[in-house]
Amino acid sequence: MNTTLTPADLDPRRQAMLLYFQGYRVARIAEMLGEKVATVHSWKKRDKWGDYGPLDQMQLTTAARYCQLIMKEHKEGKDFKEIDLLARQSERHARIGKFNNGGNEADLNPNVANRNKGPRRQPEKNVFTDEQIEKLEEIFHSSMFNYQRHWWEAGKTNRIRNLLKSRQIGATFYFAREALIDALLTGRNQIFLSASKAQAHVFKQYIIDFAKEVEVELKGDPMVLPNGATLYFLGTNARTAQSYHGNLYLDEYFWIPKFQELRKVASGMAIHKKWRQTYFSTPSSLTHSAYPFWSGALFNRGRNKADKVDIDLSHNNLAPGLLCADGQYRQIVTVEDAVRGGCNLFDLDQLRMEYSPDEYQNLLMCEFVDDLASVFPLSELQACMVDCWEVWTDFHALALRPFGWREVWIGYDPAKGTQNGDSAGCVVVAPPAVPGGKFRILERHQWRGMDFRAQADAIKKLTEQYNVTYIGIDSTGVGHGVYENVKAFFPAVREFVYNPNVKNALVLKAYDIISHRRLEFDAGHTDIAQSFMAIRRATTASGNRPTYEASRSEEASHADLAWATMHALFNEPLQGESANTSNIVEIF
């Protein structure tokens, strides 16, 4: 057996311990050192040799040998090699000790810690495999209605698509999907431009949901795909963003203020021949600045008589889709066209009951409104439209308390509480911070098929989100039940008992505020503008008193948001000086 004997000049007691660590028996150690066995046993007991663990033994023996070699006067090559070996062993012993005292794997293997050093390669975002792209294409084409297939085919060959459409036929949904497919297949940029950034983000959410169908989570604003395509989501602040370029999608353009000014910038983003422009909207007013763009009058402006075009804008002519003489592909898609095209989302008989004939023609059959008879023409309402995400820095729609603890007022126009009746309109209005300042419609809701208790509960939920200091409710009909239930948790609620004089006072107050540019709402909330435009001058049944009406019949109540807004605005008296404090408004 090979053993490592200790030098004779060492302390016998220390020599004995080192020999014991080598595995020698006490009797043999005593014999080797010339000591009595009892003496060695005594050293073992007093110095507790048996309590030293393997790591302690290694460290002590290594240290002893290291010190011997360091103190050696004339060293040889093998001594230097052994010194280096012993130093490296001591380092290992230290790492083992650190690991035993609650360390981790990096204490034993330094490479574990080093592998996270230096710049890490970021994982690629928004990556689609070829299989996922094929799956998206399959989903896209299989989910189209027939009229959407026309849009797809028209986009292949036409640079400009201009579509007049019914509400809720899936245009935004379709074009969001079309844009993602195009970006993945061609690498072209896609630009989504809306009346407000909040409305543009509807496109974004549809695209995110589409990608999730193949288990891809899209991130970023703008979204950048690995093939270089970028998807931009912009509000009307894009008037100053002229550096973007790509396929352009501009939705609800008939509701965008100063459309022709915006179009100059927007169309410049798609000026190269490889880019495509798509405009689609529900109709608003014949006086809107976008109407010349739709009718071709904008094309004719400044041209010689021989170069001017005459476009037949009738439904019969444009329903199939037509490339017109001004280079635009135009199509009109009414709700009835959509049903014939395979869209099974509508009950036409029910819609005819819910809307008056005029409203049905405007909202669903793509007929423009002549707002000259309206108390609130579109030109006045457009001055109230803002991009709330850009302008209202103190309002955060997705927060638990969107407006913090600042006060708000609620206006409510109740529904009749049946599935076949009108909808209930509710608005949350931020009053001016200073006298003569601006009102802001922070939220608007339309609820259908709710009884008076459910309507009151909906209002109560809003009082839990906002610091509500005023609620105004029309107590006519089922509204009385809503009023009584709201009064139970908000005793200061104001009751409106409708008659011609009350209507006159409400409309007069709203007109004063709107005409002086003291009302703001998000430009994407076109239903608010439509609601106000529906209010017209009329006379009472006797014919001897003026009043205002908005098809408030059993068939329709499209102006519910306007009346709800007026109930809130009326909390500021006509003079605009201080809040009215009475609880019931009834004028005889």
XYZ file of C-alpha atoms in Angstrom:
588
model
C 0.000 0.000 0.000
C 1.370 3.409 -1.014
C 1.097 6.012 1.727
C 2.070 9.614 2.091
C 4.159 9.926 5.206
C 4.530 13.246 6.946
C 7.958 14.779 7.585
C 9.521 13.868 10.949
C 9.964 17.518 11.882
C 6.195 18.065 12.096
C 4.328 18.192 15.359
C 3.566 14.511 16.241
C -0.011 15.374 17.205
C -0.632 17.028 13.821
C 1.162 14.163 12.033
C -1.092 11.698 13.819
C -4.241 13.523 12.651
C -3.078 13.657 9.034
C -2.261 9.939 9.104
C -5.682 9.259 10.600
C -7.249 11.161 7.701
C -5.305 8.819 5.367
C -7.110 5.899 6.928
C -4.486 4.487 9.303
C -5.612 2.794 12.517
C -4.656 4.390 15.822
C -2.350 1.488 16.768
C -0.478 1.746 13.468
C -0.178 5.538 13.824
C 1.285 5.104 17.337
C 3.793 2.583 15.981
C 4.817 4.865 13.075
C 5.335 7.878 15.342
C 6.856 6.003 18.298
C 4.045 7.100 20.631
C 1.938 5.147 23.058
C -1.374 3.908 21.740
C -3.193 5.502 24.681
C -1.606 8.859 23.856
C -2.825 8.740 20.235
C -6.299 7.693 21.415
C -6.305 10.714 23.735
C -5.354 13.061 20.842
C -8.098 11.602 18.704
C -10.694 12.142 21.404
C -9.599 15.638 22.465
C -9.162 16.985 18.908
C -12.334 15.252 17.684
C -10.736 13.727 14.600
C -13.896 11.756 13.877
C -15.976 14.954 13.580
C -14.111 16.200 10.511
C -16.063 15.617 7.306
C -14.505 14.705 3.937
C -14.305 18.351 2.807
C -12.606 19.404 6.059
C -10.100 16.568 5.723
C -9.311 17.517 2.118
C -8.804 21.158 3.021
C -6.492 20.396 5.981
C -4.311 17.903 4.119
C -4.133 20.119 1.020
C -3.205 23.142 3.105
C -0.466 21.204 4.927
C 1.115 19.963 1.707
C 0.776 23.375 0.031
C 2.575 25.091 2.893
C 5.391 22.523 2.775
C 6.000 23.113 -0.913
C 5.801 26.891 -0.663
C 8.448 26.913 2.084
C 10.778 24.625 0.156
C 13.918 26.603 -0.682
C 14.999 24.846 -3.865
C 11.935 23.922 -5.910
C 11.898 21.634 -8.894
C 9.551 21.590 -11.872
C 7.361 18.961 -10.314
C 7.010 21.132 -7.189
C 5.577 24.004 -9.225
C 3.124 21.664 -10.922
C 1.994 20.317 -7.585
C 1.637 23.826 -6.112
C -0.610 24.768 -9.053
C -2.623 21.585 -8.612
C -3.059 22.178 -4.874
C -4.163 25.802 -5.456
C -6.788 24.675 -7.956
C -7.972 21.994 -5.537
C -8.309 24.606 -2.787
C -10.510 26.685 -5.114
C -12.704 23.667 -5.753
C -12.945 23.017 -2.039
C -14.105 26.607 -1.507
C -16.829 26.232 -4.174
C -18.001 22.970 -2.619
C -18.166 24.663 0.762
C -20.232 27.534 -0.642
C -22.592 25.090 -2.331
C -23.020 23.121 0.906
C -23.941 26.340 2.722
C -27.026 27.058 0.587
C -25.418 27.906 -2.743
C -26.491 26.879 -6.244
C -25.190 25.094 -9.284
C -23.169 28.107 -10.378
C -20.975 27.698 -7.247
C -19.845 24.291 -8.499
C -19.660 25.178 -12.195
C -18.713 28.800 -13.078
C -19.820 28.224 -16.679
C -23.426 28.202 -15.495
C -23.117 31.844 -14.402
C -21.061 32.890 -17.400
C -23.567 31.603 -19.932
C -25.953 34.493 -19.065
C -23.265 37.150 -19.451
C -22.897 39.347 -22.493
C -25.577 40.475 -24.938
C -28.366 37.934 -25.244
C -30.054 37.341 -28.557
C -33.614 38.509 -28.243
C -36.206 35.984 -29.419
C -37.938 37.048 -32.608
C -41.398 38.517 -32.078
C -44.493 38.063 -34.213
C -43.079 35.022 -36.018
C -45.353 32.856 -38.197
C -44.282 29.519 -39.639
C -45.237 28.579 -43.190
C -47.785 26.152 -41.764
C -49.357 28.864 -39.598
C -49.616 31.250 -42.568
C -51.315 28.532 -44.624
C -53.731 27.910 -41.759
C -54.520 31.642 -41.509
C -55.243 31.790 -45.245
C -57.555 28.820 -44.918
C -59.424 30.426 -42.003
C -59.610 33.752 -43.832
C -61.076 32.419 -47.051
C -63.459 29.978 -45.376
C -64.969 32.693 -43.147
C -65.813 35.184 -45.932
C -69.304 36.143 -46.945
C -69.913 36.578 -50.680
C -69.737 40.370 -50.612
C -66.414 40.134 -48.781
C -65.112 37.908 -51.556
C -65.908 40.745 -53.969
C -63.798 43.052 -51.789
C -60.927 40.536 -51.885
C -61.047 40.173 -55.668
C -61.382 43.931 -56.153
C -58.288 44.491 -54.027
C -56.191 42.377 -56.365
C -56.665 44.628 -59.365
C -57.900 48.022 -58.144
C -55.710 50.617 -56.513
C -58.594 52.474 -54.813
C -61.609 50.754 -53.235
C -64.406 53.034 -52.033
C -67.215 51.253 -50.194
C -70.478 52.576 -48.806
C -71.867 50.059 -46.353
C -74.522 49.215 -43.845
C -73.712 49.117 -40.166
C -72.436 45.887 -38.596
C -71.726 43.850 -41.749
C -68.169 42.984 -40.700
C -66.139 45.422 -42.789
C -63.609 46.371 -40.094
C -63.331 42.702 -39.110
C -62.728 41.641 -42.710
C -60.212 44.345 -43.633
C -58.184 43.731 -40.464
C -57.793 40.088 -41.506
C -57.135 40.969 -45.135
C -54.359 43.341 -44.099
C -52.587 40.744 -41.952
C -52.736 38.171 -44.761
C -51.366 40.719 -47.218
C -48.566 41.739 -44.838
C -47.523 38.117 -44.329
C -47.622 37.200 -48.013
C -46.185 40.358 -49.610
C -44.260 42.125 -46.835
C -46.177 45.350 -47.549
C -46.836 47.816 -44.739
C -50.434 48.341 -43.626
C -51.756 51.676 -42.293
C -55.058 51.841 -40.414
C -56.446 55.339 -40.112
C -59.616 56.149 -38.191
C -61.453 59.105 -36.762
C -59.744 58.397 -33.429
C -56.908 56.225 -32.214
C -59.333 54.285 -30.045
C -61.281 53.373 -33.191
C -58.064 52.437 -35.024
C -57.242 50.012 -32.225
C -60.393 48.063 -33.084
C -58.422 46.974 -36.168
C -55.525 46.036 -33.913
C -57.620 43.859 -31.641
C -59.168 42.020 -34.591
C -55.664 41.307 -35.940
C -54.430 40.091 -32.544
C -57.435 37.770 -32.231
C -56.890 36.473 -35.786
C -53.245 35.595 -35.051
C -54.264 33.797 -31.855
C -56.243 31.346 -33.965
C -52.883 29.876 -35.031
C -51.337 30.360 -31.551
C -49.266 33.444 -32.397
C -49.314 36.373 -29.984
C -48.767 39.632 -31.843
C -47.212 42.499 -29.919
C -46.043 46.022 -30.494
C -47.491 49.323 -31.640
C -46.705 49.511 -34.449
C -46.567 45.752 -35.078
C -43.440 44.663 -36.939
C -43.364 41.277 -38.674
C -40.119 39.361 -39.355
C -40.489 39.912 -43.123
C -40.249 43.671 -42.570
C -43.941 44.514 -42.882
C -45.145 47.065 -40.318
C -48.749 47.602 -39.228
C -49.567 51.155 -38.069
C -52.687 52.143 -36.105
C -53.346 55.875 -36.292
C -55.973 58.441 -35.404
C -56.471 61.735 -37.156
C -53.199 62.928 -35.634
C -51.767 61.282 -38.773
C -52.210 64.677 -40.438
C -48.683 65.337 -39.222
C -47.382 61.791 -39.776
C -46.403 61.938 -43.427
C -43.413 59.615 -43.231
C -45.493 56.417 -43.129
C -46.042 54.433 -46.310
C -48.031 51.329 -47.098
C -51.508 50.042 -47.942
C -54.043 52.475 -46.498
C -57.299 51.559 -44.746
C -59.489 54.523 -43.784
C -62.731 53.594 -42.027
C -65.889 55.595 -41.278
C -64.484 58.418 -43.365
C -67.916 60.024 -43.735
C -67.687 60.906 -40.044
C -64.172 62.363 -40.010
C -63.979 66.152 -39.684
C -62.071 67.964 -42.431
C -61.904 64.802 -44.507
C -60.401 66.363 -47.622
C -57.535 67.796 -45.615
C -56.880 64.412 -44.011
C -57.128 62.570 -47.326
C -54.341 64.677 -48.846
C -51.984 63.405 -46.175
C -53.398 59.891 -46.020
C -53.343 59.249 -49.755
C -49.752 60.481 -49.822
C -48.832 57.519 -47.638
C -49.957 55.219 -50.459
C -48.776 57.239 -53.441
C -46.494 54.520 -54.885
C -48.202 52.264 -57.383
C -47.574 49.162 -55.264
C -49.723 50.514 -52.408
C -53.501 50.126 -52.232
C -56.074 52.543 -50.770
C -59.312 51.349 -49.154
C -62.024 53.738 -47.959
C -65.193 52.428 -46.318
C -67.918 54.022 -44.253
C -71.548 54.213 -43.328
C -73.206 57.308 -44.848
C -73.611 60.495 -42.848
C -74.779 63.754 -44.434
C -74.868 65.065 -47.974
C -73.115 68.156 -46.657
C -70.104 66.255 -45.331
C -66.768 67.116 -46.947
C -66.303 63.473 -47.975
C -69.363 63.418 -50.215
C -67.571 65.033 -53.206
C -64.952 62.277 -52.918
C -67.680 59.638 -53.099
C -69.699 61.328 -55.823
C -66.776 62.142 -58.122
C -67.214 65.898 -57.743
C -63.766 66.105 -56.144
C -62.271 64.412 -59.207
C -64.022 66.898 -61.517
C -62.831 69.937 -59.588
C -60.464 71.996 -61.741
C -60.684 69.680 -64.798
C -61.711 70.540 -68.312
C -65.280 69.737 -69.232
C -64.128 66.926 -71.509
C -62.224 65.266 -68.679
C -65.024 65.390 -66.124
C -66.883 62.216 -65.157
C -70.520 61.552 -64.383
C -70.873 58.647 -61.968
C -74.176 56.858 -61.431
C -74.308 56.500 -57.644
C -77.523 54.495 -57.564
C -77.668 51.287 -55.617
C -78.612 49.307 -58.693
C -75.470 50.475 -60.468
C -72.983 50.065 -57.601
C -74.356 47.040 -55.730
C -72.310 44.546 -57.836
C -69.191 46.704 -57.521
C -67.922 48.846 -60.367
C -64.648 50.400 -61.522
C -65.718 53.970 -62.215
C -64.324 56.479 -64.689
C -62.313 58.307 -62.006
C -60.279 55.141 -61.278
C -62.097 54.214 -58.078
C -63.772 50.867 -57.485
C -67.082 51.671 -55.804
C -69.600 49.394 -54.180
C -72.711 49.850 -52.050
C -73.513 47.018 -49.611
C -76.804 47.419 -47.763
C -77.945 45.143 -44.955
C -80.249 43.402 -47.427
C -77.310 42.890 -49.814
C -75.362 41.398 -46.901
C -78.162 38.948 -46.111
C -78.330 37.921 -49.769
C -74.548 37.521 -49.664
C -74.758 34.863 -46.981
C -74.587 36.968 -43.814
C -76.924 35.259 -41.348
C -76.433 37.746 -38.508
C -79.545 39.864 -39.137
C -83.282 39.546 -38.681
C -84.579 42.068 -41.209
C -88.163 41.999 -39.977
C -86.967 42.738 -36.463
C -84.764 45.599 -37.681
C -87.691 47.171 -39.528
C -89.605 47.154 -36.243
C -86.727 48.653 -34.258
C -85.976 51.544 -36.613
C -88.188 54.125 -38.219
C -88.260 54.091 -42.037
C -85.876 57.059 -42.244
C -83.425 55.515 -39.798
C -83.597 52.135 -41.513
C -82.753 53.758 -44.840
C -79.856 55.736 -43.380
C -78.259 53.175 -41.060
C -78.860 49.990 -42.994
C -79.713 50.889 -46.604
C -76.870 53.368 -47.193
C -78.963 56.459 -47.831
C -77.480 59.826 -46.906
C -79.213 62.142 -44.470
C -80.204 65.630 -45.457
C -79.393 67.243 -42.113
C -80.631 70.696 -43.080
C -83.843 69.915 -41.160
C -81.916 68.677 -38.134
C -81.563 70.838 -35.051
C -77.987 69.620 -34.786
C -76.419 69.487 -38.273
C -73.361 67.366 -38.821
C -71.187 70.414 -39.410
C -71.857 71.526 -35.807
C -71.303 68.071 -34.371
C -68.016 67.552 -36.209
C -66.553 70.455 -34.246
C -67.213 68.386 -31.100
C -65.326 65.295 -32.311
C -61.837 64.730 -30.884
C -59.339 61.886 -30.622
C -59.861 61.217 -26.919
C -56.746 59.021 -26.565
C -54.648 61.932 -27.732
C -56.489 64.913 -26.208
C -57.872 63.678 -22.871
C -54.746 62.992 -20.848
C -56.700 62.707 -17.582
C -59.043 59.952 -18.811
C -57.949 56.297 -18.932
C -60.776 54.173 -20.299
C -59.288 50.826 -19.237
C -58.515 51.779 -15.629
C -60.629 50.645 -12.680
C -61.495 54.281 -12.077
C -61.179 55.807 -15.554
C -61.537 59.401 -14.371
C -60.042 59.057 -10.906
C -62.020 60.938 -8.264
C -63.059 63.866 -10.447
C -66.806 64.414 -10.622
C -68.973 63.214 -13.477
C -72.650 63.516 -14.375
C -74.834 60.728 -15.772
C -77.674 61.171 -18.210
C -80.088 58.314 -18.920
C -82.887 57.780 -21.408
C -84.697 54.574 -20.392
C -85.857 51.775 -22.655
C -89.286 50.232 -22.500
C -87.782 47.011 -21.124
C -88.711 44.649 -23.982
C -86.633 42.830 -26.540
C -88.597 44.432 -29.393
C -88.555 47.997 -28.070
C -86.114 50.831 -28.224
C -82.719 50.822 -26.563
C -81.778 52.604 -23.371
C -79.167 55.331 -23.761
C -76.700 56.224 -21.040
C -73.816 58.694 -21.069
C -71.136 59.583 -18.543
C -70.271 63.270 -18.895
C -67.354 65.133 -17.352
C -68.539 68.669 -16.519
C -66.287 71.673 -17.178
C -63.461 72.191 -14.730
C -64.002 75.963 -15.005
C -67.120 78.039 -15.766
C -67.708 78.145 -19.505
C -65.387 75.181 -20.102
C -66.066 72.050 -22.122
C -68.217 69.028 -21.364
C -66.795 65.625 -22.337
C -68.760 62.442 -23.018
C -66.447 59.856 -21.440
C -68.645 56.804 -22.018
C -71.831 55.990 -23.842
C -73.927 52.836 -23.651
C -77.019 51.492 -25.380
C -78.802 48.633 -23.645
C -81.705 46.629 -25.003
C -84.049 44.084 -23.445
C -83.538 45.217 -19.830
C -86.353 45.758 -17.331
C -86.289 48.806 -15.067
C -84.393 46.999 -12.273
C -81.663 45.895 -14.667
C -81.407 49.419 -16.039
C -81.055 50.817 -12.508
C -78.382 48.212 -11.716
C -76.446 49.269 -14.818
C -76.450 52.850 -13.572
C -75.355 51.722 -10.107
C -72.291 49.991 -11.585
C -71.275 53.265 -13.191
C -71.531 55.028 -9.815
C -69.011 52.492 -8.486
C -66.527 53.366 -11.242
C -66.944 57.128 -11.171
C -67.425 59.910 -8.653
C -71.002 60.645 -9.721
C -72.495 63.872 -8.360
C -75.564 64.109 -10.587
C -77.945 61.755 -12.430
C -80.744 62.897 -14.733
C -83.461 60.436 -15.848
C -86.551 60.707 -18.027
C -89.294 59.242 -15.819
C -91.798 58.824 -18.638
C -93.240 55.288 -18.868
C -90.845 52.625 -17.618
C -88.476 55.446 -16.738
C -90.469 55.998 -13.544
C -89.478 52.531 -12.301
C -85.831 53.250 -13.148
C -86.061 56.599 -11.377
C -87.485 55.051 -8.187
C -84.804 52.324 -8.105
C -81.971 54.773 -8.745
C -83.355 57.076 -6.066
C -82.868 54.266 -3.520
C -79.067 54.444 -3.879
C -78.733 57.987 -5.269
C -81.370 60.187 -3.567
C -80.307 63.334 -5.451
C -81.338 61.915 -8.843
C -83.194 64.442 -11.000
C -86.455 63.437 -12.611
C -87.531 64.753 -16.018
C -91.264 64.641 -16.726
C -91.537 65.103 -20.470
C -93.797 67.651 -22.161
C -93.162 70.071 -25.046
C -91.721 72.761 -22.802
C -89.275 70.336 -21.145
C -88.139 69.136 -24.573
C -87.679 72.708 -25.701
C -85.578 73.528 -22.636
C -83.412 70.417 -23.067
C -82.765 71.034 -26.762
C -82.148 74.735 -26.244
C -79.524 74.035 -23.573
C -77.806 71.380 -25.696
C -77.817 73.619 -28.760
C -76.261 76.458 -26.772
C -73.439 74.173 -25.603
C -72.816 72.541 -28.992
C -72.977 75.744 -31.022
C -70.382 77.303 -28.717
C -68.045 74.297 -29.131
C -68.410 73.335 -25.475
C -69.034 69.598 -26.013
C -66.452 66.941 -26.886
C -66.784 63.240 -27.642
C -64.544 60.682 -29.308
C -64.646 60.921 -33.081
C -65.051 57.146 -33.287
C -68.403 57.351 -31.468
C -70.377 58.138 -34.598
C -73.570 56.870 -32.967
C -73.584 59.993 -30.770
C -73.510 62.241 -33.840
C -76.195 60.144 -35.556
C -78.350 60.399 -32.465
C -78.200 64.199 -32.364
C -78.771 64.471 -36.120
C -82.035 62.538 -35.694
C -83.605 65.334 -33.631
C -85.825 67.573 -35.750
C -88.245 70.401 -35.218
C -91.932 69.500 -35.156
C -95.239 70.626 -33.725
C -97.481 69.102 -31.092
C -100.519 67.021 -32.066
C -102.700 70.112 -31.817
C -100.398 71.892 -34.217
C -100.189 75.056 -32.166
C -96.989 74.461 -30.154
C -93.448 73.815 -31.385
C -91.578 70.811 -30.080
C -88.835 68.382 -31.079
C -89.034 64.758 -32.077
C -86.719 61.914 -32.947
C -88.944 58.979 -33.820
C -89.569 58.287 -30.141
C -92.230 55.716 -30.991
C -92.662 52.071 -30.245
C -90.745 51.224 -33.388
C -87.618 53.215 -32.773
C -85.702 55.513 -30.490
C -82.463 56.100 -32.289
C -81.902 59.434 -30.511
C -81.611 57.858 -27.059
C -77.962 58.909 -26.674
C -78.820 62.494 -27.561
C -81.634 62.696 -25.023
C -79.442 61.035 -22.381
C -76.717 63.603 -23.072
C -79.204 66.442 -22.764
C -80.382 65.112 -19.389
C -76.779 65.400 -18.170
C -76.029 68.781 -19.761
C -79.160 70.286 -18.225
C -77.503 70.163 -14.808
C -75.784 73.358 -15.893
C -78.468 76.063 -16.065
C -79.109 77.842 -19.313
C -76.944 80.752 -18.179
C -74.097 78.323 -17.419
C -73.337 79.898 -14.042
C -74.127 77.309 -11.379
C -75.835 73.952 -11.048
C -79.582 73.772 -10.734
C -80.575 72.222 -7.424
C -84.182 71.180 -7.956
C -84.982 67.468 -8.205
C -87.957 67.569 -10.600
C -88.236 69.465 -13.862
C -91.822 69.896 -15.071
C -92.811 72.991 -16.994
C -96.471 73.881 -17.678
